[in-house]
Amino acid sequence: MNEVDRTPVFIGLFGDFELFVNGQRIETLRSAKGQALLSILALSFGRSVQRDKLCALLWPDSTPESGRTNLRQTLTKIRKSFGSNETALLTEGREVSLCAQQVSVDTNEFEKLFPSEEIPSLEAANSLYRGELMESLPLEDSPLFENIHNARRRFQELEIEVLHRLIAHYAQKGTCTALQTTAEKLLRIDPTDEVAHRGLMVFYSKEGRNNAALRQFRSLEKLLKEQLGASPSTESRELYRAIKQTDNVAAIDSETPVMEMENKEEVNSDPYLQSDSRFTITYTWLGVCISLLVFGTLIVKNLSTSSVEKAAPSVMVSTVPVNESRAKHSIAVLPFKNLSADPEQRYFSDGLSEDLITDLSRIGNLNVVARASSFLYQSEDMPLDQIARELGVQHLLLGSVRKQGNQLRINVQLVDASNGVNLWSNRYDRDFADVFVVQDEIARIVVGELAVSLTDAEQARFDSRPAIDPDAYDLLLQALGPLRHLTRESTLEARLLLQRAIDLDPNYARAHANLALTRSQDLIFHFTDDPETALRLGFESINQAVALDKDLPQVQFALAGLHLSANDHQAAIRAARHAIRSDPNYADGHGTLAQMLMFVGKLDEAMESINEAKRINPGFTFTYLWVEGQIHFLRQDFQAASRVFNNINSRNPSFVSGRLLLLSALGHLQDHQAAEWEIAELLTMTADYRISADTFYTRYLHTEHQNLYINGLKLAGLPQ
């Protein structure tokens, strides 16, 4: 081994720990502490490490005196293992280091070789990488674990790039054995790496093993679906098509003339072989294989210079017609799949998706489908082109999230549904604390890929995201689910989670805003027996949120609700308009404005606003219908109102306000039979209901609207 010959002492940190002295493997340093200490010094190659730091890392539970004793004894063992090269271990005062002239380390050599474009250097780097960094050392419960984990990930990213470059070279040169072993090594590191799978497909086809190549693709397809919730990329599918359309792969090489597709019936039976019948598809067999392989590799190479591990696999979509006037800058963010072992972690993948919707929707020149509509497809297994067509967009952003402890793996891809092109994809392996950095990067890339122009204010928002405690963020995401259930119990559950978030991060504007929203819901839906206290606490929370970030749409949304609860209709309208200015695609902002306009009697404007909310959010929630139904009701179109309120009750049978409004409409229609049944349903939910205690009518500014509501309840036969 050249690295052993280069210096008297060679330390191997990749895979199992290795120590060579004068070319001989040393087995005497067997203790985990001794190997860990030497590994720390090797990772700090060229720098000194403080003795106290070594004691704290390796003997954290020992007294300072005991730790220093253990350190001295372990250093003595290391020096003895070096034999005649004991001066390779330097101990000067409070510092310990390795002598660069006498010691070489595989990690250091690997980093020297990595930048080279020469294949022998890349092969040497690959030979050094025998496994994960310090793989054999039990570090899970050690203070070292986090640092070593990050270093492992970094070296793994570098090794993956080395393997990608080697696979591309071997495919071009036709070096089959090396291509196979290199691709197989890459799959041991990452079983879902598409470059590796394509490398094996090329290897098998070159060897005349057509069926094995096709099985390799099917294996890739299954792995991507199970582990990432994705499908093979364009490059992998094209390679599959090329192999599938070759009758005798073994007889074809790079000199074979171009082939034309003949058996169209067989091709069309395979979803990966379907194509536009206006064209005749031709292939130069090996050239196609290699160009697809290299093309995919170059994409990954460009990405891997960041801390991203590799591009996420693409999802196949077919062409879909989209309204051209809005197509170019239209997008839906589909709910990211939760790939965590715990299904209860879905709140996090949902929350990440929702935050991306929020970030993108605040851009005025981008048409973004609202959360409620995108999330209708959470459990749907349908082609992406169909989803895009139903949502009326050209672009889809989708992905998956795996959260394990403080580690995140986020796969994301941007697809143009009009032509099936995967515009961009990536995989992020990050610490949980970096989740906001990932969100910002994804949003920026989407804006760039869609060529959306930003105003100065929009650019400033991208550049100035406030620091947020990640644990507080996690608690806020947990609160969003119960907050939307609109029951007394779920609102209280959300409030407790939000209060914990604020305890962790008192400057978290969004948490204060949502805490205020819980008070607003208490007041609007009569979840509290002490409305004065609820209103006071709500304004305390919202005032803190406004002081922290007055332009946050959720802040103005909650403020509008509190002003409504205080019967300050004009202030509520101003807050709703502010929310829309901050986020033109904020469907709930348009819905809130519609609600406020409806309460003050501006019914035509209210209908325009609720229709705009429904346009942005075609999968709107029942609360939009609640506003629309009241507009019909106040226009005294009681038939239309009753149809809408019946729809609400079918979607949310426990929503008391919807049932009361239906009863008032039925009272005006004198439909006593239907009203009798609805009253029975209502009293099972709130047995002590009395018209005299119902204060909902006070939301209406005009007396005639108040009387319309109350008189309808009386006509329906509700107890007074």
XYZ file of C-alpha atoms in Angstrom:
720
model
C 0.000 0.000 0.000
C 1.624 3.238 -1.140
C 0.227 5.245 1.748
C 1.934 2.901 4.230
C 5.264 3.249 2.441
C 5.059 7.022 2.330
C 5.565 7.563 6.100
C 6.618 5.334 9.006
C 3.123 5.515 10.529
C -0.149 5.144 8.605
C -3.577 5.469 10.254
C -6.714 4.199 8.530
C -9.991 5.744 9.707
C -12.293 4.579 6.890
C -14.086 1.357 7.811
C -12.344 -0.678 10.510
C -9.586 1.149 12.371
C -6.110 0.379 11.006
C -2.605 1.221 12.228
C 0.509 0.427 10.197
C 4.043 1.082 11.470
C 6.947 0.603 9.080
C 4.647 -1.283 6.729
C 3.442 -3.753 9.366
C -0.108 -3.884 10.682
C -0.169 -3.210 14.441
C -2.688 -5.198 16.475
C -1.607 -4.157 19.971
C -3.742 -0.993 20.145
C -7.013 -2.822 20.675
C -8.819 -0.676 23.260
C -11.689 1.443 21.962
C -10.403 4.458 23.910
C -6.934 4.127 22.422
C -8.290 3.856 18.884
C -10.704 6.739 19.488
C -7.931 8.962 20.871
C -5.640 8.254 17.929
C -8.567 8.794 15.542
C -9.291 12.223 17.043
C -5.662 13.211 16.622
C -5.693 11.864 13.050
C -8.829 13.828 12.164
C -7.122 16.921 13.568
C -4.069 16.183 11.412
C -1.748 19.186 11.302
C -3.359 20.764 14.377
C -2.890 20.340 18.102
C -5.676 19.252 20.445
C -5.970 20.440 24.040
C -5.552 17.721 26.674
C -8.625 18.952 28.556
C -10.719 18.637 25.406
C -9.534 15.061 24.865
C -10.444 14.213 28.469
C -13.901 15.739 28.076
C -14.551 13.853 24.832
C -13.278 10.452 25.894
C -13.952 10.384 29.650
C -16.875 12.759 30.137
C -18.078 11.070 33.332
C -14.693 11.020 35.065
C -13.337 13.592 37.472
C -10.751 15.958 35.955
C -7.949 14.173 37.785
C -9.150 10.731 36.725
C -9.581 11.912 33.141
C -6.021 13.239 32.994
C -4.703 9.948 34.389
C -6.616 7.959 31.771
C -5.296 10.250 29.048
C -1.672 9.810 30.151
C -2.010 6.025 30.234
C -3.648 5.896 26.796
C -1.012 8.175 25.252
C 1.665 5.856 26.632
C 0.016 2.873 24.930
C -0.139 4.754 21.618
C 3.513 5.760 21.846
C 4.507 2.132 22.516
C 2.499 0.953 19.514
C 4.552 3.324 17.331
C 7.715 1.415 18.290
C 10.862 3.223 17.181
C 8.708 6.011 15.758
C 7.485 7.156 19.146
C 8.333 10.773 18.252
C 5.443 10.674 15.795
C 3.257 11.451 18.833
C 3.910 15.005 20.025
C 2.980 16.107 23.549
C 3.860 19.699 24.256
C 2.478 21.214 27.446
C -1.312 21.028 27.338
C -1.440 20.075 23.657
C -1.204 16.767 21.790
C -0.671 16.254 18.045
C 0.768 13.947 15.391
C 3.989 14.699 13.520
C 3.124 15.401 9.877
C 6.560 14.219 8.709
C 6.120 10.769 10.244
C 2.378 10.112 9.996
C -0.103 9.876 7.132
C -3.864 9.406 7.459
C -6.229 7.936 4.873
C -8.775 10.742 5.275
C -6.120 13.368 4.632
C -4.794 11.494 1.590
C -8.347 11.062 0.288
C -8.994 14.807 0.414
C -5.753 15.488 -1.449
C -6.711 13.099 -4.242
C -10.383 14.054 -4.541
C -10.048 17.258 -6.662
C -7.972 15.519 -9.331
C -9.386 14.865 -12.801
C -6.904 12.016 -13.331
C -8.465 8.564 -13.196
C -5.502 6.955 -11.330
C -5.887 9.553 -8.571
C -9.629 8.935 -8.344
C -9.026 5.188 -8.225
C -6.496 5.713 -5.428
C -9.008 7.819 -3.506
C -11.654 5.142 -3.988
C -9.304 2.429 -2.711
C -8.739 4.445 0.471
C -12.462 4.633 1.214
C -13.011 1.216 2.834
C -16.207 2.163 4.653
C -17.749 4.854 6.823
C -15.471 7.020 8.918
C -14.549 5.295 12.214
C -17.128 2.632 11.434
C -15.900 0.116 13.986
C -15.855 2.462 16.989
C -18.927 2.531 19.299
C -19.632 6.265 19.318
C -23.428 6.508 19.544
C -23.431 7.543 23.219
C -20.249 9.572 23.016
C -19.923 13.381 22.938
C -17.982 12.694 19.735
C -21.002 11.302 17.925
C -22.438 14.489 16.413
C -19.090 15.706 15.085
C -18.176 12.281 13.729
C -21.632 11.904 12.190
C -21.198 15.156 10.268
C -17.696 14.162 9.149
C -18.977 10.743 8.036
C -21.639 12.395 5.934
C -19.161 14.778 4.338
C -16.708 12.032 3.384
C -19.545 9.879 2.087
C -20.641 12.725 -0.194
C -17.099 13.014 -1.529
C -16.820 9.267 -2.104
C -20.142 9.225 -3.955
C -18.843 11.880 -6.312
C -15.618 9.924 -6.860
C -17.671 6.844 -7.732
C -19.921 8.814 -10.087
C -16.898 10.086 -11.992
C -15.333 6.629 -12.172
C -18.559 5.030 -13.392
C -18.824 7.606 -16.177
C -15.210 6.912 -17.194
C -15.560 3.111 -17.148
C -18.805 3.305 -19.155
C -17.137 5.418 -21.833
C -14.063 3.184 -22.000
C -16.020 -0.063 -21.868
C -14.120 -1.271 -18.781
C -16.792 -3.739 -17.732
C -15.324 -5.370 -14.612
C -14.355 -2.035 -13.080
C -17.763 -0.624 -14.006
C -19.521 -3.472 -12.198
C -17.442 -3.359 -9.002
C -17.621 0.431 -8.797
C -21.391 0.530 -9.286
C -21.887 -2.239 -6.732
C -19.773 -0.368 -4.190
C -21.875 2.741 -4.742
C -25.078 0.771 -4.156
C -23.703 -0.482 -0.845
C -23.357 3.157 0.177
C -26.696 4.293 -1.265
C -29.052 1.602 -2.603
C -31.153 4.276 -4.358
C -28.332 5.921 -6.331
C -29.514 6.022 -9.937
C -26.055 6.490 -11.452
C -25.032 3.175 -9.875
C -28.122 1.393 -11.167
C -27.590 2.799 -14.645
C -23.955 1.705 -14.490
C -25.022 -1.871 -13.795
C -27.631 -1.690 -16.548
C -24.908 -0.670 -19.020
C -22.614 -3.416 -17.681
C -25.257 -6.133 -18.061
C -26.243 -4.987 -21.533
C -22.611 -4.880 -22.665
C -22.239 -8.437 -21.353
C -25.292 -9.506 -23.361
C -27.462 -9.939 -20.253
C -30.460 -7.956 -21.410
C -32.895 -9.427 -18.878
C -30.528 -8.672 -15.996
C -30.333 -5.043 -17.122
C -34.125 -4.761 -17.168
C -34.368 -6.437 -13.752
C -31.885 -3.873 -12.452
C -34.222 -1.089 -13.554
C -37.179 -2.793 -11.873
C -35.130 -3.102 -8.691
C -34.385 0.621 -8.885
C -38.040 1.401 -9.490
C -39.111 -0.604 -6.435
C -36.442 0.893 -4.155
C -37.292 4.462 -5.117
C -40.974 3.895 -4.506
C -40.479 2.176 -1.140
C -37.727 4.376 0.280
C -38.257 7.785 -1.315
C -41.800 7.720 -2.641
C -40.442 8.582 -6.104
C -39.974 7.134 -9.575
C -36.881 6.709 -11.770
C -35.440 9.798 -13.435
C -35.661 10.671 -17.113
C -32.126 9.365 -17.734
C -32.928 5.997 -16.143
C -36.186 5.649 -18.046
C -34.517 6.480 -21.362
C -31.854 3.867 -20.708
C -34.580 1.352 -19.868
C -36.351 2.170 -23.145
C -33.145 1.716 -25.115
C -32.542 -1.717 -23.589
C -36.166 -2.786 -23.924
C -36.236 -1.944 -27.610
C -33.136 -4.009 -28.390
C -33.837 -7.565 -29.515
C -30.286 -8.829 -29.169
C -28.231 -6.628 -26.894
C -25.225 -8.917 -26.907
C -24.773 -8.440 -30.644
C -24.845 -4.666 -30.508
C -21.868 -2.458 -29.800
C -20.865 1.125 -30.420
C -20.302 0.411 -34.140
C -23.834 -0.947 -34.714
C -25.953 1.141 -37.142
C -28.897 3.113 -35.824
C -31.975 0.995 -35.050
C -35.604 1.974 -35.552
C -38.465 0.937 -33.322
C -40.624 -1.681 -35.025
C -42.829 -3.494 -32.525
C -44.972 -0.530 -31.480
C -47.688 -2.642 -29.850
C -45.227 -4.175 -27.419
C -43.665 -0.802 -26.724
C -46.975 0.896 -26.055
C -47.892 -1.763 -23.502
C -45.072 -0.599 -21.257
C -45.650 2.787 -19.544
C -41.950 3.577 -19.783
C -41.939 3.056 -23.541
C -44.890 5.251 -24.476
C -43.982 8.121 -26.788
C -45.466 10.639 -29.170
C -46.522 8.720 -32.292
C -45.597 11.686 -34.495
C -41.937 10.779 -34.154
C -39.866 7.731 -35.036
C -37.527 7.012 -32.158
C -34.064 5.811 -33.101
C -31.160 4.751 -30.951
C -27.485 4.174 -31.286
C -27.322 1.573 -28.588
C -24.136 1.939 -26.612
C -23.894 5.641 -27.353
C -27.322 6.148 -25.789
C -26.380 4.116 -22.723
C -23.174 6.001 -22.119
C -24.543 9.457 -22.872
C -27.443 8.918 -20.489
C -25.113 7.620 -17.835
C -22.603 10.436 -18.187
C -25.299 13.088 -18.482
C -26.828 11.994 -15.197
C -23.411 11.875 -13.582
C -22.547 15.414 -14.625
C -25.746 16.710 -13.091
C -24.886 15.107 -9.772
C -21.308 16.323 -9.984
C -22.425 19.917 -10.263
C -24.769 19.565 -7.316
C -22.390 17.755 -5.041
C -20.128 20.753 -4.590
C -22.678 21.897 -2.028
C -23.584 19.969 1.081
C -26.306 18.174 -0.848
C -25.660 14.470 -1.167
C -27.210 13.852 -4.573
C -30.113 14.707 -6.798
C -33.408 13.147 -5.825
C -34.905 10.769 -8.356
C -37.365 12.187 -10.831
C -41.021 11.334 -11.208
C -42.396 10.517 -14.640
C -45.155 12.784 -15.887
C -46.779 13.093 -19.275
C -47.805 16.152 -21.219
C -50.732 18.136 -19.828
C -52.377 21.204 -21.355
C -52.364 24.223 -19.039
C -54.005 27.635 -19.365
C -51.257 29.584 -21.148
C -52.094 32.924 -19.557
C -51.142 31.672 -16.102
C -49.123 28.585 -16.939
C -45.554 29.811 -16.875
C -45.696 31.031 -13.293
C -48.169 28.576 -11.765
C -47.256 25.925 -9.216
C -48.708 23.568 -6.635
C -46.687 22.200 -3.726
C -47.889 18.658 -3.097
C -47.685 17.381 0.489
C -44.278 15.849 1.078
C -44.359 12.164 1.969
C -43.453 11.193 5.523
C -40.800 8.474 5.291
C -39.961 8.524 8.994
C -40.315 5.302 10.933
C -42.952 7.002 13.108
C -46.157 7.792 11.179
C -46.916 10.409 13.830
C -44.130 12.490 12.287
C -46.435 13.347 9.393
C -47.148 16.693 11.014
C -43.561 17.664 10.206
C -43.651 16.714 6.520
C -47.037 18.447 6.248
C -45.691 21.528 7.989
C -42.643 21.735 5.757
C -44.876 21.534 2.676
C -47.170 24.215 4.057
C -44.266 26.543 4.808
C -43.005 26.199 1.254
C -46.496 27.096 0.033
C -46.444 30.140 2.312
C -42.981 31.235 1.178
C -43.840 30.913 -2.511
C -47.321 32.394 -2.266
C -45.917 35.675 -0.952
C -44.409 36.298 -4.399
C -46.799 38.455 -6.384
C -45.808 37.188 -9.852
C -46.237 33.528 -8.918
C -49.628 31.783 -8.886
C -49.554 29.256 -6.049
C -52.326 26.794 -5.274
C -53.382 26.977 -1.638
C -52.595 24.327 0.944
C -56.089 22.895 1.227
C -56.199 22.120 -2.496
C -52.715 20.630 -2.708
C -53.330 18.478 0.357
C -56.353 16.849 -1.245
C -53.815 14.698 -3.105
C -51.997 13.515 0.009
C -53.332 9.979 -0.186
C -54.028 9.910 -3.904
C -52.027 7.632 -6.167
C -52.573 9.273 -9.533
C -50.340 10.516 -12.354
C -48.784 13.905 -11.828
C -50.163 15.188 -15.115
C -53.680 14.510 -13.878
C -52.989 16.313 -10.601
C -51.579 19.307 -12.469
C -54.581 19.370 -14.788
C -57.054 19.247 -11.907
C -55.234 22.006 -10.023
C -54.799 24.112 -13.158
C -51.025 24.527 -12.868
C -48.002 23.839 -15.017
C -45.468 23.068 -12.298
C -45.474 20.727 -9.316
C -43.109 20.702 -6.343
C -43.034 17.403 -4.493
C -40.798 15.403 -2.241
C -40.376 13.395 0.928
C -39.080 13.912 4.448
C -37.374 11.515 6.815
C -36.854 12.879 10.345
C -34.845 10.821 12.802
C -33.795 12.551 15.990
C -31.974 15.704 14.970
C -31.270 14.473 11.438
C -33.326 15.308 8.359
C -33.359 13.854 4.883
C -35.411 15.953 2.484
C -35.929 14.895 -1.127
C -37.447 17.503 -3.405
C -38.091 17.926 -7.107
C -39.656 20.494 -9.399
C -41.569 19.091 -12.386
C -42.917 20.855 -15.458
C -46.154 18.973 -16.114
C -46.550 20.482 -19.577
C -43.673 18.446 -21.008
C -42.702 15.937 -18.327
C -39.339 17.581 -17.650
C -37.797 17.335 -14.210
C -36.535 20.921 -13.903
C -34.619 20.405 -10.689
C -34.198 17.845 -7.945
C -32.074 17.458 -4.873
C -31.596 15.526 -1.684
C -30.646 17.309 1.509
C -29.111 15.515 4.483
C -29.032 18.125 7.192
C -29.288 18.712 10.902
C -32.771 19.664 12.068
C -31.476 23.135 12.963
C -30.812 23.752 9.241
C -34.430 23.220 8.177
C -34.955 26.936 7.501
C -31.837 27.107 5.345
C -33.213 24.229 3.256
C -36.614 25.936 2.949
C -34.993 29.143 1.750
C -32.835 27.314 -0.782
C -35.785 25.382 -2.204
C -37.900 28.529 -2.525
C -35.060 30.461 -4.167
C -34.399 27.684 -6.673
C -38.089 27.403 -7.591
C -38.247 31.157 -8.182
C -35.105 30.970 -10.304
C -36.222 27.944 -12.330
C -39.572 29.564 -13.130
C -37.853 32.874 -13.978
C -40.093 34.825 -11.612
C -39.123 38.460 -11.065
C -39.029 39.610 -7.439
C -39.837 43.029 -6.064
C -37.362 44.641 -3.684
C -39.620 43.785 -0.758
C -39.888 40.143 -1.833
C -36.130 39.898 -2.249
C -35.659 41.451 1.184
C -37.888 38.784 2.735
C -35.702 36.077 1.232
C -32.602 37.759 2.598
C -33.825 38.411 6.124
C -35.533 35.341 7.568
C -35.386 35.734 11.365
C -33.620 33.096 13.427
C -36.103 30.608 14.905
C -35.512 27.926 17.499
C -35.976 24.619 15.612
C -37.680 22.934 18.578
C -40.145 25.824 18.786
C -40.797 25.386 15.068
C -41.459 21.680 15.605
C -44.016 22.473 18.318
C -45.744 25.002 16.058
C -46.067 22.398 13.309
C -47.599 19.990 15.829
C -50.146 22.672 16.729
C -51.374 23.371 13.185
C -53.366 20.135 12.883
C -55.540 20.551 15.979
C -55.848 24.292 15.296
C -57.754 23.504 12.073
C -60.208 21.068 13.658
C -62.242 23.972 15.088
C -63.434 22.224 18.240
C -63.062 23.388 21.831
C -60.728 20.493 22.665
C -58.533 20.799 19.579
C -58.183 24.561 20.032
C -57.001 24.044 23.609
C -54.538 21.359 22.474
C -53.105 23.744 19.893
C -52.850 26.544 22.474
C -50.792 24.421 24.867
C -48.353 23.441 22.101
C -48.008 27.047 20.946
C -47.358 28.261 24.467
C -44.529 25.731 24.757
C -43.125 27.008 21.462
C -43.152 30.579 22.774
C -41.472 29.471 25.998
C -38.614 28.140 23.858
C -38.515 31.137 21.503
C -40.224 34.286 22.839
C -39.458 36.112 19.567
C -41.324 33.653 17.349
C -43.912 35.907 15.681
C -45.796 33.094 13.985
C -46.264 31.242 17.282
C -47.664 34.392 18.936
C -49.989 34.909 15.960
C -51.360 31.380 16.102
C -51.737 31.603 19.873
C -53.849 34.720 19.285
C -55.800 32.767 16.672
C -56.787 30.184 19.298
C -58.354 33.012 21.314
C -60.110 34.321 18.220
C -61.560 30.856 17.568
C -62.734 30.685 21.179
C -64.656 33.908 20.637
C -66.022 33.344 17.131
C -67.155 29.759 17.759
C -68.141 30.175 21.435
C -65.483 27.860 22.854
C -65.055 30.036 25.956
C -67.217 30.970 28.935
C -65.134 34.088 29.586
C -65.050 36.085 26.338
C -63.604 39.224 27.930
C -60.527 37.371 29.176
C -60.152 35.531 25.868
C -60.241 38.830 23.967
C -57.710 40.446 26.300
C -55.304 37.499 26.079
C -55.769 37.363 22.327
C -54.756 40.990 21.877
C -51.787 40.517 24.203
C -50.531 37.737 21.941
C -51.258 39.511 18.676
C -49.639 42.746 19.834
C -46.428 40.810 20.488
C -46.687 39.204 17.051
C -47.239 42.577 15.354
C -44.223 44.026 17.161
C -42.090 41.131 15.908
C -43.301 40.929 12.272
C -46.319 43.007 11.283
C -46.095 41.911 7.630
C -46.397 38.191 8.336
C -49.711 37.167 6.705
C -50.647 34.900 9.604
C -50.227 37.839 11.994
C -52.703 40.005 10.085
C -55.044 37.026 9.652
C -55.225 36.503 13.410
C -55.495 40.255 14.012
C -58.503 40.428 11.691
C -60.225 37.691 13.671
C -59.662 39.476 16.976
C -60.915 42.791 15.613
C -64.020 40.979 14.408
C -64.478 39.475 17.874
C -64.278 43.006 19.274
C -66.869 44.117 16.685
C -64.345 46.491 15.117
C -65.268 45.630 11.554
C -63.251 48.315 9.796
C -60.065 47.392 11.656
C -60.728 43.758 10.739
C -61.036 44.697 7.061
C -57.781 46.682 7.196
C -55.969 43.704 8.711
C -57.366 41.344 6.069
C -56.260 43.677 3.267
C -52.805 43.918 4.882
C -52.560 40.114 4.876
C -53.353 40.034 1.148
C -50.805 42.743 0.368
C -48.181 40.680 2.187
C -49.240 37.519 0.360
C -51.327 37.959 -2.820
C -51.818 34.172 -3.025
C -53.013 33.906 0.584
C -56.359 32.241 -0.045
C -57.355 32.394 3.612
C -56.571 36.111 3.547
C -59.049 36.588 0.693
C -61.503 34.384 2.567
C -61.102 36.452 5.728
C -61.610 39.668 3.782
C -64.781 38.171 2.293
C -65.988 37.316 5.785
C -65.371 40.849 7.078
C -67.033 42.455 4.047
C -69.993 40.129 4.475
C -70.419 41.096 8.131
C -70.504 44.821 7.239
C -73.037 44.182 4.474
C -70.806 44.690 1.404
C -72.150 41.525 -0.139
C -71.024 41.970 -3.756
C -67.441 42.696 -2.713
C -67.622 39.805 -0.291
C -68.684 37.412 -3.060
C -65.826 38.633 -5.268
C -63.336 37.986 -2.471
C -64.644 34.525 -1.629
C -64.571 33.586 -5.315
C -60.944 34.741 -5.504
C -60.173 32.632 -2.436
C -61.804 29.620 -4.105
C -59.872 30.272 -7.323
C -56.558 30.202 -5.467
C -57.731 27.295 -3.345
C -59.966 25.079 -5.518
C -59.963 22.449 -2.779
C -61.252 24.987 -0.261
C -62.348 24.029 3.234
C -65.881 24.231 4.595
C -65.114 27.630 6.154
C -65.211 29.194 2.671
C -68.681 27.742 2.219
C -69.624 29.158 5.614
C -68.909 32.660 4.258
C -70.513 32.005 0.867
C -73.639 30.581 2.476
C -74.064 33.655 4.660
C -73.764 35.935 1.622
C -76.670 34.036 0.021
C -78.526 34.146 3.343
C -78.125 37.917 3.773
C -79.277 38.367 0.157
C -82.345 36.389 1.302
C -81.682 33.654 -1.238
C -82.547 31.034 1.351
C -82.681 28.128 -1.111
C -79.083 28.732 -2.215
C -78.046 29.310 1.394
C -79.599 26.040 2.588
C -77.835 24.086 -0.182
C -74.473 25.532 0.885
C -75.093 24.943 4.595
C -76.190 21.357 3.917
C -72.866 20.896 2.114
C -71.063 22.235 5.189
C -72.892 19.829 7.490
C -72.017 16.861 5.299
C -68.344 17.880 5.381
C -68.208 18.775 9.076
C -71.233 17.468 11.004
C -69.947 18.814 14.343
C -69.722 22.441 13.140
C -72.444 24.082 15.249
C -72.460 27.461 13.495
C -73.109 25.860 10.114
C -76.087 23.946 11.493
C -77.561 27.059 13.145
C -77.315 29.030 9.903
C -78.994 26.156 8.061
C -81.798 26.169 10.633
C -82.302 29.917 10.191
C -82.532 29.463 6.412
C -84.974 26.557 6.836
C -87.058 28.711 9.167
C -87.422 31.379 6.501
C -88.279 28.654 3.963
C -90.848 27.250 6.435
C -89.395 23.788 5.887
C -90.440 22.539 9.323
C -89.817 18.851 8.622
C -86.157 19.426 7.725
C -85.802 21.908 10.577
C -87.137 19.394 13.110
C -84.478 16.866 12.146
C -81.709 19.492 12.231
C -82.818 20.689 15.688
C -82.560 17.132 17.005
C -79.034 16.877 15.593
C -78.075 20.253 17.069
C -79.316 19.406 20.555
C -77.226 16.234 20.625
C -74.178 18.484 20.276
C -75.268 21.370 22.508
C -78.227 20.339 24.624
C -78.543 23.655 26.457
C -78.794 25.853 23.356
C -81.138 28.838 23.650
C -81.687 31.618 21.103
C -81.463 34.198 23.879
C -77.889 33.102 24.651
C -76.760 33.123 21.009
C -74.562 36.168 20.398
C -73.443 35.254 16.888
C -75.853 37.785 15.380
C -73.761 40.605 16.871
C -71.120 39.918 14.204
C -73.465 41.507 11.650
C -73.099 45.282 11.536
C -76.610 46.045 10.265
C -79.703 45.506 12.399
C -81.721 44.017 9.531
C -79.091 41.300 9.093
C -79.082 40.588 12.822
C -82.863 40.261 12.819
C -82.771 38.053 9.727
C -80.618 35.518 11.585
C -82.559 35.576 14.871
C -86.016 35.516 13.280
C -85.040 32.538 11.141
C -84.029 30.587 14.242
C -87.366 31.407 15.862
C -89.290 30.373 12.745
C -87.376 27.072 12.718
C -88.684 26.318 16.206
C -85.501 26.457 18.268
C -85.940 26.949 22.026
C -85.803 30.603 22.969
